[in-house]
């Protein structure tokens, strides 16, 4: 389902940190794909219950824990989480009037979701290219546990974290408790490197990306929502970013859910097969 449609000019558009060019959701599983990660918090608000708690898994080249907009400008989302995507993107940061910047940008949406719904981030796992600093750890106000992992351990970490075994279920049932589901948040720029000469290149293979998708889909029943950002500016352009999306979406585990997205000729004018 297209929440924000593509256009025939999309491959010439720019997302940067403040523009959302498209947003799509699969019909049968809670999988969202967007060009700009700023929309991820809106997707979580559509799927997650404000009264429930969740865990958070962030796979991204960046930590996305940037500076907050004033809480007052988006506080109303706490009791009105199901606003339209246009209204969400249209919330402006009053401290940036000269630049007319939105409140939610590609590097602060996690922090602001934590401000609104801290229980959605009970346990946080970050798979990023840069270790969290002290300020970023302090920003995770709702987390009981903050862990980090590397590309070498990512698949095992996902498999272990998202798995709910029989013993865990029995203990939870005995305590009349529910086990927290996961918010899985992915930026495709995790699979790329960037140097100071403005050179971006893919550093992880299609097989690696495909295996990440497979282990995530394996535990889909324990996942509340999956958000995937294409991030063309951080992947060397639209083509490299969209090509990186292919092994994630067209593998045996996700392909049926992703046909509508992959069949969009504005994104894949030469086809995706």
CSV table of C-alpha atoms in Angstrom, one decimal:
chain,number,residue,atom,x,y,z
A,1,UNK,CA,0.0,0.0,0.0
A,2,UNK,CA,1.4,3.3,-1.0
A,3,UNK,CA,1.1,5.8,1.8
A,4,UNK,CA,3.1,8.5,-0.1
A,5,UNK,CA,3.3,7.7,-3.8
A,6,UNK,CA,6.3,7.8,-6.0
A,7,UNK,CA,6.4,10.1,-9.1
A,8,UNK,CA,8.1,9.7,-12.4
A,9,UNK,CA,10.6,12.3,-11.3
A,10,UNK,CA,11.5,10.5,-8.0
A,11,UNK,CA,15.0,9.4,-9.2
A,12,UNK,CA,15.9,13.0,-9.7
A,13,UNK,CA,14.6,14.2,-6.3
A,14,UNK,CA,16.6,14.6,-3.1
A,15,UNK,CA,15.7,13.3,0.3
A,16,UNK,CA,18.5,14.7,2.4
A,17,UNK,CA,17.6,15.1,6.1
A,18,UNK,CA,14.2,16.8,5.8
A,19,UNK,CA,12.3,15.6,2.6
A,20,UNK,CA,10.2,12.4,2.3
A,21,UNK,CA,9.8,11.3,-1.3
A,22,UNK,CA,7.9,8.0,-0.7
A,23,UNK,CA,6.5,5.7,1.9
A,24,UNK,CA,5.1,2.2,1.4
A,25,UNK,CA,3.6,-0.5,3.6
A,26,UNK,CA,3.2,-4.2,2.9
A,27,UNK,CA,-0.4,-5.4,3.1
A,28,UNK,CA,0.3,-8.7,4.9
A,29,UNK,CA,3.1,-7.9,7.3
A,30,UNK,CA,4.1,-4.7,9.3
A,31,UNK,CA,6.9,-3.8,6.9
A,32,UNK,CA,7.4,-0.2,5.8
A,33,UNK,CA,9.9,1.1,3.2
A,34,UNK,CA,10.8,4.8,2.9
A,35,UNK,CA,13.5,6.9,1.3
A,36,UNK,CA,14.0,9.0,4.4
A,37,UNK,CA,14.3,7.6,7.9
A,38,UNK,CA,12.5,10.5,9.4
A,39,UNK,CA,9.2,8.7,8.7
A,40,UNK,CA,10.1,5.7,10.8
A,41,UNK,CA,8.6,7.2,14.1
A,42,UNK,CA,5.3,7.8,12.3
A,43,UNK,CA,5.3,4.1,11.2
A,44,UNK,CA,5.8,3.0,14.7
A,45,UNK,CA,2.9,5.1,15.9
A,46,UNK,CA,0.6,3.4,13.4
A,47,UNK,CA,1.6,-0.1,14.6
A,48,UNK,CA,2.5,0.2,18.3
A,49,UNK,CA,0.2,0.6,21.3
A,50,UNK,CA,1.0,3.6,23.4
A,51,UNK,CA,0.1,1.6,26.5
A,52,UNK,CA,2.4,-1.4,25.7
A,53,UNK,CA,6.2,-1.8,25.9
A,54,UNK,CA,8.5,-3.0,23.2
A,55,UNK,CA,12.2,-3.5,22.5
A,56,UNK,CA,14.2,-1.7,19.8
A,57,UNK,CA,16.8,-3.0,17.3
A,58,UNK,CA,18.5,-0.3,15.2
A,59,UNK,CA,20.6,-1.4,12.2
A,60,UNK,CA,22.1,1.7,10.6
A,61,UNK,CA,25.4,3.3,9.7
A,62,UNK,CA,24.4,6.2,11.9
A,63,UNK,CA,23.1,6.3,15.5
A,64,UNK,CA,20.3,8.7,14.5
A,65,UNK,CA,20.3,10.2,18.0
A,66,UNK,CA,20.6,13.9,17.0
A,67,UNK,CA,19.4,17.0,18.6
A,68,UNK,CA,15.8,17.2,19.7
A,69,UNK,CA,13.2,19.7,18.5
A,70,UNK,CA,11.3,21.4,21.3
A,71,UNK,CA,9.0,18.8,22.9
A,72,UNK,CA,6.1,21.3,22.8
A,73,UNK,CA,5.8,21.2,19.0
A,74,UNK,CA,5.2,17.5,18.8
A,75,UNK,CA,3.9,16.6,22.3
A,76,UNK,CA,0.3,16.3,21.0
A,77,UNK,CA,1.4,13.1,19.2
A,78,UNK,CA,1.4,11.3,22.5
A,79,UNK,CA,-2.4,11.4,22.6
A,80,UNK,CA,-2.9,11.6,18.8
A,81,UNK,CA,-0.4,9.1,17.3
A,82,UNK,CA,-2.5,8.3,14.2
A,83,UNK,CA,-2.1,11.6,12.4
A,84,UNK,CA,-1.6,11.5,8.6
A,85,UNK,CA,1.9,11.3,7.3
A,86,UNK,CA,1.5,14.8,5.8
A,87,UNK,CA,0.6,16.2,9.2
A,88,UNK,CA,3.5,14.4,10.8
A,89,UNK,CA,6.1,15.7,8.2
A,90,UNK,CA,4.4,19.1,8.4
A,91,UNK,CA,5.2,19.6,12.1
A,92,UNK,CA,7.8,22.4,12.1
A,93,UNK,CA,10.7,23.1,14.5
A,94,UNK,CA,10.1,26.5,15.9
A,95,UNK,CA,13.8,26.9,16.8
A,96,UNK,CA,14.6,26.7,13.0
A,97,UNK,CA,12.3,29.3,11.6
A,98,UNK,CA,14.9,30.8,9.3
A,99,UNK,CA,15.4,27.3,7.6
A,100,UNK,CA,11.8,26.1,7.9
A,101,UNK,CA,12.9,22.7,9.1
A,102,UNK,CA,10.5,19.9,10.2
A,103,UNK,CA,10.5,18.7,13.8
A,104,UNK,CA,11.3,15.2,12.7
A,105,UNK,CA,14.5,14.7,10.7
A,106,UNK,CA,16.6,11.8,9.6
A,107,UNK,CA,18.8,12.0,12.7
A,108,UNK,CA,16.4,12.9,15.6
A,109,UNK,CA,13.3,10.7,15.1
A,110,UNK,CA,14.4,8.1,17.6
A,111,UNK,CA,15.1,10.5,20.4
A,112,UNK,CA,11.7,12.2,19.9
A,113,UNK,CA,9.9,8.8,19.8
A,114,UNK,CA,11.6,8.0,23.1
A,115,UNK,CA,10.3,11.3,24.5
A,116,UNK,CA,6.8,10.4,23.5
A,117,UNK,CA,6.7,6.7,24.3
A,118,UNK,CA,9.7,5.6,26.5
A,119,UNK,CA,8.2,2.2,27.1
A,120,UNK,CA,8.7,1.3,23.4
A,121,UNK,CA,12.4,1.2,24.1
A,122,UNK,CA,12.8,-1.2,27.0
A,123,UNK,CA,15.8,-3.0,25.6
A,124,UNK,CA,17.8,-1.3,22.8
A,125,UNK,CA,20.3,-3.0,20.5
A,126,UNK,CA,22.4,-0.8,18.1
A,127,UNK,CA,24.2,-2.2,15.1
A,128,UNK,CA,26.0,0.9,13.8
A,129,UNK,CA,29.3,2.0,12.4
A,130,UNK,CA,30.1,4.2,15.4
A,131,UNK,CA,29.9,3.4,19.1
A,132,UNK,CA,27.3,5.3,21.1
A,133,UNK,CA,28.8,8.1,23.1
A,134,UNK,CA,27.8,9.1,26.6
A,135,UNK,CA,25.3,11.8,25.5
A,136,UNK,CA,23.6,9.3,23.1
A,137,UNK,CA,23.4,6.7,25.9
A,138,UNK,CA,21.8,9.3,28.2
A,139,UNK,CA,19.2,10.2,25.5
A,140,UNK,CA,17.8,6.6,25.7
A,141,UNK,CA,15.7,7.5,28.7
A,142,UNK,CA,13.4,4.5,28.5
A,143,UNK,CA,16.0,1.8,28.1
A,144,UNK,CA,16.7,-0.7,30.8
A,145,UNK,CA,19.4,-2.3,28.6
A,146,UNK,CA,21.5,-0.8,25.8
A,147,UNK,CA,23.6,-3.2,23.8
A,148,UNK,CA,25.8,-2.8,20.7
A,149,UNK,CA,26.8,-5.3,18.1
A,150,UNK,CA,29.0,-5.5,14.9
A,151,UNK,CA,28.5,-6.8,11.4
A,152,UNK,CA,30.3,-10.0,12.3
A,153,UNK,CA,27.9,-10.8,15.0
A,154,UNK,CA,24.7,-9.2,13.7
A,155,UNK,CA,22.9,-12.2,12.4
A,156,UNK,CA,23.5,-14.1,15.6
A,157,UNK,CA,22.5,-11.2,17.7
A,158,UNK,CA,19.2,-10.8,15.7
A,159,UNK,CA,18.5,-14.5,16.0
A,160,UNK,CA,19.2,-14.6,19.7
A,161,UNK,CA,17.4,-11.3,20.6
A,162,UNK,CA,14.2,-11.9,18.6
A,163,UNK,CA,13.9,-15.6,19.5
A,164,UNK,CA,11.3,-16.4,22.2
A,165,UNK,CA,11.9,-20.0,23.2
A,166,UNK,CA,9.6,-22.4,25.1
A,167,UNK,CA,11.2,-21.8,28.4
A,168,UNK,CA,10.8,-18.0,28.1
A,169,UNK,CA,7.1,-18.4,27.2
A,170,UNK,CA,6.5,-20.8,30.1
A,171,UNK,CA,8.1,-18.4,32.6
A,172,UNK,CA,6.1,-15.4,31.2
A,173,UNK,CA,2.9,-17.4,31.4
A,174,UNK,CA,3.5,-18.4,35.0
A,175,UNK,CA,4.1,-14.8,35.9
A,176,UNK,CA,1.0,-13.7,33.9
A,177,UNK,CA,3.3,-11.5,31.8
A,178,UNK,CA,3.6,-10.8,28.1
A,179,UNK,CA,7.0,-10.8,26.3
A,180,UNK,CA,7.9,-7.6,24.6
A,181,UNK,CA,7.8,-7.6,20.8
A,182,UNK,CA,10.5,-5.8,18.8
A,183,UNK,CA,10.6,-2.6,16.7
A,184,UNK,CA,13.2,-3.4,14.0
A,185,UNK,CA,14.6,-0.3,12.3
A,186,UNK,CA,17.0,-0.6,9.3
A,187,UNK,CA,18.8,1.9,7.1
A,188,UNK,CA,20.4,0.4,4.0
A,189,UNK,CA,23.4,2.7,4.4
A,190,UNK,CA,24.6,0.2,7.0
A,191,UNK,CA,25.7,-1.9,4.1
A,192,UNK,CA,27.8,0.9,2.7
A,193,UNK,CA,31.0,2.8,3.7
A,194,UNK,CA,31.7,6.5,3.2
A,195,UNK,CA,35.0,8.3,3.2
A,196,UNK,CA,36.1,11.9,3.4
A,197,UNK,CA,36.6,12.1,-0.4
A,198,UNK,CA,32.8,11.8,-0.9
A,199,UNK,CA,33.2,8.2,-2.0
A,200,UNK,CA,30.5,5.7,-1.0
A,201,UNK,CA,30.7,2.0,-1.8
A,202,UNK,CA,28.9,-1.2,-0.9
A,203,UNK,CA,30.9,-3.2,1.7
A,204,UNK,CA,28.4,-6.0,2.4
A,205,UNK,CA,27.3,-8.5,-0.2
A,206,UNK,CA,23.9,-9.4,-1.5
A,207,UNK,CA,24.1,-12.7,0.3
A,208,UNK,CA,24.8,-10.9,3.6
A,209,UNK,CA,21.8,-8.6,3.1
A,210,UNK,CA,19.6,-11.5,2.1
A,211,UNK,CA,20.6,-13.4,5.3
A,212,UNK,CA,19.7,-10.4,7.4
A,213,UNK,CA,16.3,-10.4,5.8
A,214,UNK,CA,15.9,-14.1,6.4
A,215,UNK,CA,16.7,-14.1,10.0
A,216,UNK,CA,14.4,-11.1,10.6
A,217,UNK,CA,11.5,-12.8,8.8
A,218,UNK,CA,12.2,-16.0,10.7
A,219,UNK,CA,11.0,-14.2,13.9
A,220,UNK,CA,8.3,-12.1,12.3
A,221,UNK,CA,5.8,-13.2,15.0
A,222,UNK,CA,7.9,-11.5,17.6
A,223,UNK,CA,8.3,-8.3,15.7
A,224,UNK,CA,5.7,-5.5,16.0
A,225,UNK,CA,7.0,-3.4,13.1
A,226,UNK,CA,9.9,-3.3,10.6
A,227,UNK,CA,11.0,0.0,9.1
A,228,UNK,CA,13.5,0.1,6.2
A,229,UNK,CA,15.1,3.4,4.9
A,230,UNK,CA,16.6,3.5,1.4
A,231,UNK,CA,18.6,6.7,2.2
A,232,UNK,CA,19.8,7.4,-1.4
A,233,UNK,CA,22.1,10.3,-0.3
A,234,UNK,CA,24.0,8.0,2.1
A,235,UNK,CA,24.3,5.1,-0.3
A,236,UNK,CA,25.8,6.9,-3.3
A,237,UNK,CA,22.5,7.7,-5.0
A,238,UNK,CA,19.1,6.2,-5.8
A,239,UNK,CA,20.5,3.3,-7.9
A,240,UNK,CA,22.9,1.9,-5.4
A,241,UNK,CA,20.3,2.3,-2.6
A,242,UNK,CA,17.5,0.6,-4.6
A,243,UNK,CA,19.8,-2.1,-5.7
A,244,UNK,CA,20.7,-2.8,-2.1
A,245,UNK,CA,17.0,-3.1,-1.3
A,246,UNK,CA,16.6,-5.9,-3.8
A,247,UNK,CA,18.3,-8.8,-1.9
A,248,UNK,CA,16.5,-7.7,1.2
A,249,UNK,CA,13.0,-7.6,-0.3
A,250,UNK,CA,13.1,-10.2,-3.1
A,251,UNK,CA,14.4,-13.2,-1.2
A,252,UNK,CA,12.1,-16.1,-0.6
A,253,UNK,CA,11.0,-14.8,2.8
A,254,UNK,CA,9.8,-11.3,1.8
A,255,UNK,CA,9.2,-11.4,-2.0
A,256,UNK,CA,5.4,-12.0,-1.9
A,257,UNK,CA,5.0,-9.2,0.5
A,258,UNK,CA,7.1,-6.8,-1.6
A,259,UNK,CA,5.8,-7.3,-5.1
A,260,UNK,CA,3.9,-4.1,-5.2
A,261,UNK,CA,6.9,-2.1,-4.1
A,262,UNK,CA,9.3,-3.9,-6.5
A,263,UNK,CA,6.8,-3.5,-9.4
A,264,UNK,CA,6.9,0.3,-9.1
A,265,UNK,CA,8.3,1.4,-12.5
A,266,UNK,CA,9.3,4.8,-11.1
A,267,UNK,CA,11.7,3.1,-8.7
A,268,UNK,CA,12.7,0.2,-11.0
A,269,UNK,CA,12.1,1.4,-14.6
A,270,UNK,CA,14.1,-1.5,-16.0
A,271,UNK,CA,12.4,-4.1,-13.8
A,272,UNK,CA,13.8,-5.8,-10.7
A,273,UNK,CA,14.2,-9.4,-11.9
